[in-house]
PDB file of C-alpha atoms in Angstrom:
ATOM      1  CA  SER T   1       3.183  23.362  14.484  1.00  0.00           C
ATOM      2  CA  LEU T   2       4.771  24.294  11.158  1.00  0.00           C
ATOM      3  CA  VAL T   3       8.262  23.669  12.539  1.00  0.00           C
ATOM      4  CA  ARG T   4       7.129  20.318  13.969  1.00  0.00           C
ATOM      5  CA  ARG T   5       5.665  19.346  10.598  1.00  0.00           C
ATOM      6  CA  MET T   6       8.889  20.355   8.830  1.00  0.00           C
ATOM      7  CA  GLU T   7      10.893  18.246  11.295  1.00  0.00           C
ATOM      8  CA  ASN T   8       8.648  15.261  10.607  1.00  0.00           C
ATOM      9  CA  ILE T   9       8.998  15.706   6.851  1.00  0.00           C
ATOM     10  CA  THR T  10      12.780  15.992   7.124  1.00  0.00           C
ATOM     11  CA  ARG T  11      13.002  12.902   9.342  1.00  0.00           C
ATOM     12  CA  ASP T  12      10.873  10.889   6.918  1.00  0.00           C
ATOM     13  CA  LEU T  13      12.871  12.093   3.917  1.00  0.00           C
ATOM     14  CA  ARG T  14      16.125  11.058   5.615  1.00  0.00           C
ATOM     15  CA  PHE T  15      14.736   7.613   6.374  1.00  0.00           C
ATOM     16  CA  PHE T  16      13.435   6.982   2.880  1.00  0.00           C
ATOM     17  CA  SER T  17      16.398   8.546   1.102  1.00  0.00           C
ATOM     18  CA  GLN T  18      18.848   6.143   2.697  1.00  0.00           C
ATOM     19  CA  PRO T  19      20.473   4.004   0.048  1.00  0.00           C
ATOM     20  CA  LYS T  20      18.324   0.989  -0.608  1.00  0.00           C
ATOM     21  CA  GLN T  21      19.674  -2.160   0.854  1.00  0.00           C
ATOM     22  CA  ASP T  22      21.192  -4.443  -1.739  1.00  0.00           C
ATOM     23  CA  GLN T  23      20.359  -7.393   0.458  1.00  0.00           C
ATOM     24  CA  GLN T  24      17.291  -8.701  -1.233  1.00  0.00           C
ATOM     25  CA  SER T  25      15.851 -12.008  -0.221  1.00  0.00           C
ATOM     26  CA  PRO T  26      12.775 -14.057  -1.034  1.00  0.00           C
ATOM     27  CA  PHE T  27       9.719 -13.366   1.092  1.00  0.00           C
ATOM     28  CA  ASP T  28       6.153 -14.607   1.215  1.00  0.00           C
ATOM     29  CA  ILE T  29       3.599 -12.074  -0.040  1.00  0.00           C
ATOM     30  CA  SER T  30       0.872 -13.441   2.258  1.00  0.00           C
ATOM     31  CA  ARG T  31       3.112 -12.965   5.275  1.00  0.00           C
ATOM     32  CA  ALA T  32       3.891  -9.375   4.174  1.00  0.00           C
ATOM     33  CA  ILE T  33       0.152  -8.693   3.913  1.00  0.00           C
ATOM     34  CA  ASP T  34      -0.484 -10.238   7.349  1.00  0.00           C
ATOM     35  CA  ASN T  35       2.284  -8.108   8.884  1.00  0.00           C
ATOM     36  CA  ALA T  36       0.925  -4.918   7.307  1.00  0.00           C
ATOM     37  CA  VAL T  37      -2.613  -5.740   8.429  1.00  0.00           C
ATOM     38  CA  GLY T  38      -1.302  -6.282  11.958  1.00  0.00           C
ATOM     39  CA  LEU T  39       0.128  -2.755  11.981  1.00  0.00           C
ATOM     40  CA  VAL T  40      -3.193  -1.111  11.078  1.00  0.00           C
ATOM     41  CA  ARG T  41      -5.579  -3.535  12.811  1.00  0.00           C
ATOM     42  CA  HIS T  42      -6.166  -1.189  15.767  1.00  0.00           C
ATOM     43  CA  ASP T  43      -7.255   1.676  13.483  1.00  0.00           C
ATOM     44  CA  VAL T  44      -9.557  -0.630  11.518  1.00  0.00           C
ATOM     45  CA  GLN T  45     -11.199  -1.946  14.693  1.00  0.00           C
ATOM     46  CA  ALA T  46     -11.449   1.487  16.323  1.00  0.00           C
ATOM     47  CA  LYS T  47     -13.248   2.889  13.264  1.00  0.00           C
ATOM     48  CA  GLU T  48     -15.421  -0.230  12.881  1.00  0.00           C
ATOM     49  CA  ILE T  49     -14.371  -0.833   9.293  1.00  0.00           C
ATOM     50  CA  GLU T  50     -15.451  -4.058   7.614  1.00  0.00           C
ATOM     51  CA  PHE T  51     -12.126  -5.580   6.688  1.00  0.00           C
ATOM     52  CA  GLN T  52     -11.425  -8.549   4.451  1.00  0.00           C
ATOM     53  CA  VAL T  53      -8.069 -10.217   3.777  1.00  0.00           C
ATOM     54  CA  LYS T  54      -7.668 -12.491   0.751  1.00  0.00           C
ATOM     55  CA  ALA T  55      -4.145 -13.811   1.183  1.00  0.00           C
ATOM     56  CA  PRO T  56      -3.889 -17.550   0.554  1.00  0.00           C
ATOM     57  CA  SER T  57      -1.118 -19.298   2.418  1.00  0.00           C
ATOM     58  CA  PRO T  58       1.497 -20.146   1.478  1.00  0.00           C
ATOM     59  CA  GLY T  59       1.821 -17.077  -0.666  1.00  0.00           C
ATOM     60  CA  ALA T  60       3.843 -16.441  -3.752  1.00  0.00           C
ATOM     61  CA  GLN T  61       7.480 -15.643  -3.115  1.00  0.00           C
ATOM     62  CA  ILE T  62       8.884 -12.356  -4.351  1.00  0.00           C
ATOM     63  CA  LEU T  63      12.424 -11.017  -4.171  1.00  0.00           C
ATOM     64  CA  GLY T  64      13.147  -7.837  -2.268  1.00  0.00           C
ATOM     65  CA  ASN T  65      13.129  -6.221   1.120  1.00  0.00           C
ATOM     66  CA  SER T  66      10.068  -7.414   3.020  1.00  0.00           C
ATOM     67  CA  ALA T  67      10.107  -4.517   5.523  1.00  0.00           C
ATOM     68  CA  ARG T  68      10.109  -1.909   2.747  1.00  0.00           C
ATOM     69  CA  PHE T  69       7.387  -3.761   0.834  1.00  0.00           C
ATOM     70  CA  GLU T  70       5.279  -3.952   3.989  1.00  0.00           C
ATOM     71  CA  GLN T  71       5.674  -0.166   4.298  1.00  0.00           C
ATOM     72  CA  VAL T  72       3.994   0.166   0.890  1.00  0.00           C
ATOM     73  CA  LEU T  73       1.103  -2.005   2.055  1.00  0.00           C
ATOM     74  CA  VAL T  74       0.757  -0.073   5.314  1.00  0.00           C
ATOM     75  CA  ASN T  75       0.674   3.211   3.378  1.00  0.00           C
ATOM     76  CA  LEU T  76      -2.006   1.914   1.007  1.00  0.00           C
ATOM     77  CA  LEU T  77      -4.040   0.625   3.954  1.00  0.00           C
ATOM     78  CA  ARG T  78      -3.723   3.912   5.857  1.00  0.00           C
ATOM     79  CA  ASN T  79      -4.847   5.794   2.743  1.00  0.00           C
ATOM     80  CA  ALA T  80      -7.841   3.465   2.452  1.00  0.00           C
ATOM     81  CA  ILE T  81      -8.677   3.989   6.134  1.00  0.00           C
ATOM     82  CA  SER T  82      -8.645   7.753   5.559  1.00  0.00           C
ATOM     83  CA  ALA T  83     -10.741   7.372   2.401  1.00  0.00           C
ATOM     84  CA  VAL T  84     -13.563   5.565   4.228  1.00  0.00           C
ATOM     85  CA  ASP T  85     -13.592   7.935   7.198  1.00  0.00           C
ATOM     86  CA  ASP T  86     -16.951   9.521   6.360  1.00  0.00           C
ATOM     87  CA  VAL T  87     -18.645   6.515   4.700  1.00  0.00           C
ATOM     88  CA  ASP T  88     -21.723   4.951   6.333  1.00  0.00           C
ATOM     89  CA  ALA T  89     -20.596   1.316   5.959  1.00  0.00           C
ATOM     90  CA  PRO T  90     -16.795   1.532   5.528  1.00  0.00           C
ATOM     91  CA  ARG T  91     -15.182  -1.449   3.837  1.00  0.00           C
ATOM     92  CA  ILE T  92     -11.569  -2.282   2.906  1.00  0.00           C
ATOM     93  CA  GLU T  93     -10.216  -5.358   1.173  1.00  0.00           C
ATOM     94  CA  ILE T  94      -6.588  -6.402   0.773  1.00  0.00           C
ATOM     95  CA  GLY T  95      -5.187  -9.469  -0.900  1.00  0.00           C
ATOM     96  CA  TRP T  96      -3.281 -10.925  -3.767  1.00  0.00           C
ATOM     97  CA  THR T  97      -3.710 -13.179  -6.774  1.00  0.00           C
ATOM     98  CA  LEU T  98      -1.444 -14.547  -9.441  1.00  0.00           C
ATOM     99  CA  GLU T  99      -2.386 -13.358 -12.927  1.00  0.00           C
ATOM    100  CA  HIS T 100      -0.463 -13.692 -16.175  1.00  0.00           C
ATOM    101  CA  GLY T 101       2.715 -14.619 -14.317  1.00  0.00           C
ATOM    102  CA  GLN T 102       2.573 -11.580 -12.018  1.00  0.00           C
ATOM    103  CA  VAL T 103       1.717 -11.253  -8.344  1.00  0.00           C
ATOM    104  CA  VAL T 104      -1.177  -8.794  -8.144  1.00  0.00           C
ATOM    105  CA  VAL T 105      -1.537  -7.204  -4.693  1.00  0.00           C
ATOM    106  CA  PHE T 106      -4.615  -5.034  -4.207  1.00  0.00           C
ATOM    107  CA  VAL T 107      -6.104  -2.682  -1.633  1.00  0.00           C
ATOM    108  CA  ALA T 108      -9.697  -1.668  -2.346  1.00  0.00           C
ATOM    109  CA  ASP T 109     -12.061   0.585  -0.406  1.00  0.00           C
ATOM    110  CA  ASN T 110     -15.544   2.037  -0.752  1.00  0.00           C
ATOM    111  CA  GLY T 111     -14.454   5.587   0.076  1.00  0.00           C
ATOM    112  CA  HIS T 112     -14.463   8.763  -1.987  1.00  0.00           C
ATOM    113  CA  GLY T 113     -12.538   7.376  -4.975  1.00  0.00           C
ATOM    114  CA  LEU T 114      -9.833   9.119  -6.948  1.00  0.00           C
ATOM    115  CA  LYS T 115     -11.907  12.197  -7.840  1.00  0.00           C
ATOM    116  CA  GLY T 116     -10.693  12.091 -11.437  1.00  0.00           C
ATOM    117  CA  GLN T 117      -7.017  12.007 -10.503  1.00  0.00           C
ATOM    118  CA  GLN T 118      -4.518   9.757 -12.254  1.00  0.00           C
ATOM    119  CA  ILE T 119      -1.838   7.736 -10.468  1.00  0.00           C
ATOM    120  CA  GLU T 120       0.813  10.187 -11.695  1.00  0.00           C
ATOM    121  CA  ASP T 121      -1.034  13.033  -9.970  1.00  0.00           C
ATOM    122  CA  LEU T 122      -1.399  11.036  -6.760  1.00  0.00           C
ATOM    123  CA  GLN T 123       2.337  10.251  -6.671  1.00  0.00           C
ATOM    124  CA  GLU T 124       3.335  13.911  -6.880  1.00  0.00           C
ATOM    125  CA  PRO T 125       5.405  14.674  -3.748  1.00  0.00           C
ATOM    126  CA  PHE T 126       3.819  16.983  -1.149  1.00  0.00           C
ATOM    127  CA  ARG T 127       0.427  16.841  -2.841  1.00  0.00           C
ATOM    128  CA  THR T 128      -2.291  15.760  -0.407  1.00  0.00           C
ATOM    129  CA  ASP T 129      -6.018  16.161   0.192  1.00  0.00           C
ATOM    130  CA  LYS T 130      -5.560  15.711   3.932  1.00  0.00           C
ATOM    131  CA  PRO T 131      -5.760  18.613   6.370  1.00  0.00           C
ATOM    132  CA  SER T 132      -2.527  20.182   7.534  1.00  0.00           C
ATOM    133  CA  GLY T 133      -0.643  17.945   9.930  1.00  0.00           C
ATOM    134  CA  GLU T 134      -2.417  14.747   8.843  1.00  0.00           C
ATOM    135  CA  GLY T 135      -0.294  13.877   5.856  1.00  0.00           C
ATOM    136  CA  MET T 136       2.728  15.110   3.985  1.00  0.00           C
ATOM    137  CA  GLY T 137       1.808  13.955   0.504  1.00  0.00           C
ATOM    138  CA  LEU T 138       4.837  11.670   0.304  1.00  0.00           C
ATOM    139  CA  GLY T 139       3.260   8.266   0.893  1.00  0.00           C
ATOM    140  CA  LEU T 140       2.398   7.315  -2.674  1.00  0.00           C
ATOM    141  CA  ALA T 141       5.575   8.847  -4.104  1.00  0.00           C
ATOM    142  CA  ILE T 142       7.672   6.798  -1.686  1.00  0.00           C
ATOM    143  CA  SER T 143       5.514   3.716  -2.220  1.00  0.00           C
ATOM    144  CA  ALA T 144       5.924   3.914  -5.996  1.00  0.00           C
ATOM    145  CA  SER T 145       9.682   4.153  -5.555  1.00  0.00           C
ATOM    146  CA  ILE T 146       9.753   1.092  -3.274  1.00  0.00           C
ATOM    147  CA  VAL T 147       7.573  -0.861  -5.696  1.00  0.00           C
ATOM    148  CA  LYS T 148      10.053  -0.048  -8.496  1.00  0.00           C
ATOM    149  CA  GLU T 149      12.858  -1.407  -6.277  1.00  0.00           C
ATOM    150  CA  HIS T 150      10.923  -4.682  -6.379  1.00  0.00           C
ATOM    151  CA  ALA T 151      10.723  -4.605 -10.211  1.00  0.00           C
ATOM    152  CA  GLY T 152       7.039  -3.743  -9.956  1.00  0.00           C
ATOM    153  CA  GLU T 153       4.471  -1.113 -10.825  1.00  0.00           C
ATOM    154  CA  LEU T 154       1.794   0.732  -8.843  1.00  0.00           C
ATOM    155  CA  PHE T 155      -1.635   1.446 -10.349  1.00  0.00           C
ATOM    156  CA  ALA T 156      -4.820   3.102  -9.099  1.00  0.00           C
ATOM    157  CA  GLU T 157      -8.363   3.260 -10.412  1.00  0.00           C
ATOM    158  CA  ASP T 158     -11.889   3.934  -9.253  1.00  0.00           C
ATOM    159  CA  ASN T 159     -13.785   0.744  -8.502  1.00  0.00           C
ATOM    160  CA  ASP T 160     -17.419  -0.364  -8.744  1.00  0.00           C
ATOM    161  CA  HIS T 161     -18.052   0.326  -5.034  1.00  0.00           C
ATOM    162  CA  GLY T 162     -17.504   4.084  -5.354  1.00  0.00           C
ATOM    163  CA  GLY T 163     -14.023   3.900  -3.871  1.00  0.00           C
ATOM    164  CA  ALA T 164     -10.562   3.225  -5.219  1.00  0.00           C
ATOM    165  CA  THR T 165      -8.428   0.165  -5.837  1.00  0.00           C
ATOM    166  CA  PHE T 166      -4.657   0.395  -5.653  1.00  0.00           C
ATOM    167  CA  THR T 167      -2.817  -2.437  -7.365  1.00  0.00           C
ATOM    168  CA  VAL T 168       0.826  -3.458  -7.125  1.00  0.00           C
ATOM    169  CA  LEU T 169       2.215  -5.792  -9.798  1.00  0.00           C
ATOM    170  CA  VAL T 170       5.448  -7.600  -8.931  1.00  0.00           C
ATOM    171  CA  PRO T 171       7.160 -10.611 -10.473  1.00  0.00           C
ATOM    172  CA  PRO T 172       7.171 -13.800  -8.413  1.00  0.00           C
ATOM    173  CA  ILE T 173      10.313 -15.866  -7.963  1.00  0.00           C
ATOM    174  CA  ALA T 174       8.377 -19.046  -7.204  1.00  0.00           C
ATOM    175  CA  THR T 175       5.627 -19.710  -9.696  1.00  0.00           C
ATOM    176  CA  LEU T 176       2.388 -21.075  -8.269  1.00  0.00           C
ATOM    177  CA  ASP T 177      -0.455 -22.760 -10.091  1.00  0.00           C
ATOM    178  CA  GLU T 178      -2.771 -19.875 -11.074  1.00  0.00           C
ATOM    179  CA  GLU T 179      -5.844 -21.954 -10.323  1.00  0.00           C
ATOM    180  CA  SER T 180      -4.782 -22.423  -6.686  1.00  0.00           C
ATOM    181  CA  THR T 181      -4.951 -18.674  -5.995  1.00  0.00           C
ATOM    182  CA  GLU T 182      -8.313 -17.900  -7.536  1.00  0.00           C
TER     183      GLU T 182
END
């Protein structure tokens, strides 16, 4: 099992270490959220998680690689799904708003929270709370790197529901009326 895990880590490192594609194009943030939600929908339904999407359409346009950005969202959603695993009434929310000229994408859960950890600690490669074989500790490190490719930043904090909220700030290329997204 150790060799299999090492093979998986190596394969993932090769995939994510490929030179980033210079072909950036505008994409709709709401569509990226919908695509990411579609990839984890089965897990959410199987675990009977209350799930809420707040992604107004049409969404703000951002410049980048939509597939790589969706990978960030999928990783944040999978982390949230793991975080609510042992909660009585599991709940996850994903969405976006436009605040102060930035697209603010968020994934919030009512799981175990950050346990006093800072985002820098969480992004440390190969650091994970998950049992052996269930995670490599690369997800947030890779996600932070992809967010930087999109001229953005990744933040994390405990929320009022006892869980955590992960926030991605990225600049839009098409400015929307802030009032229409609130």
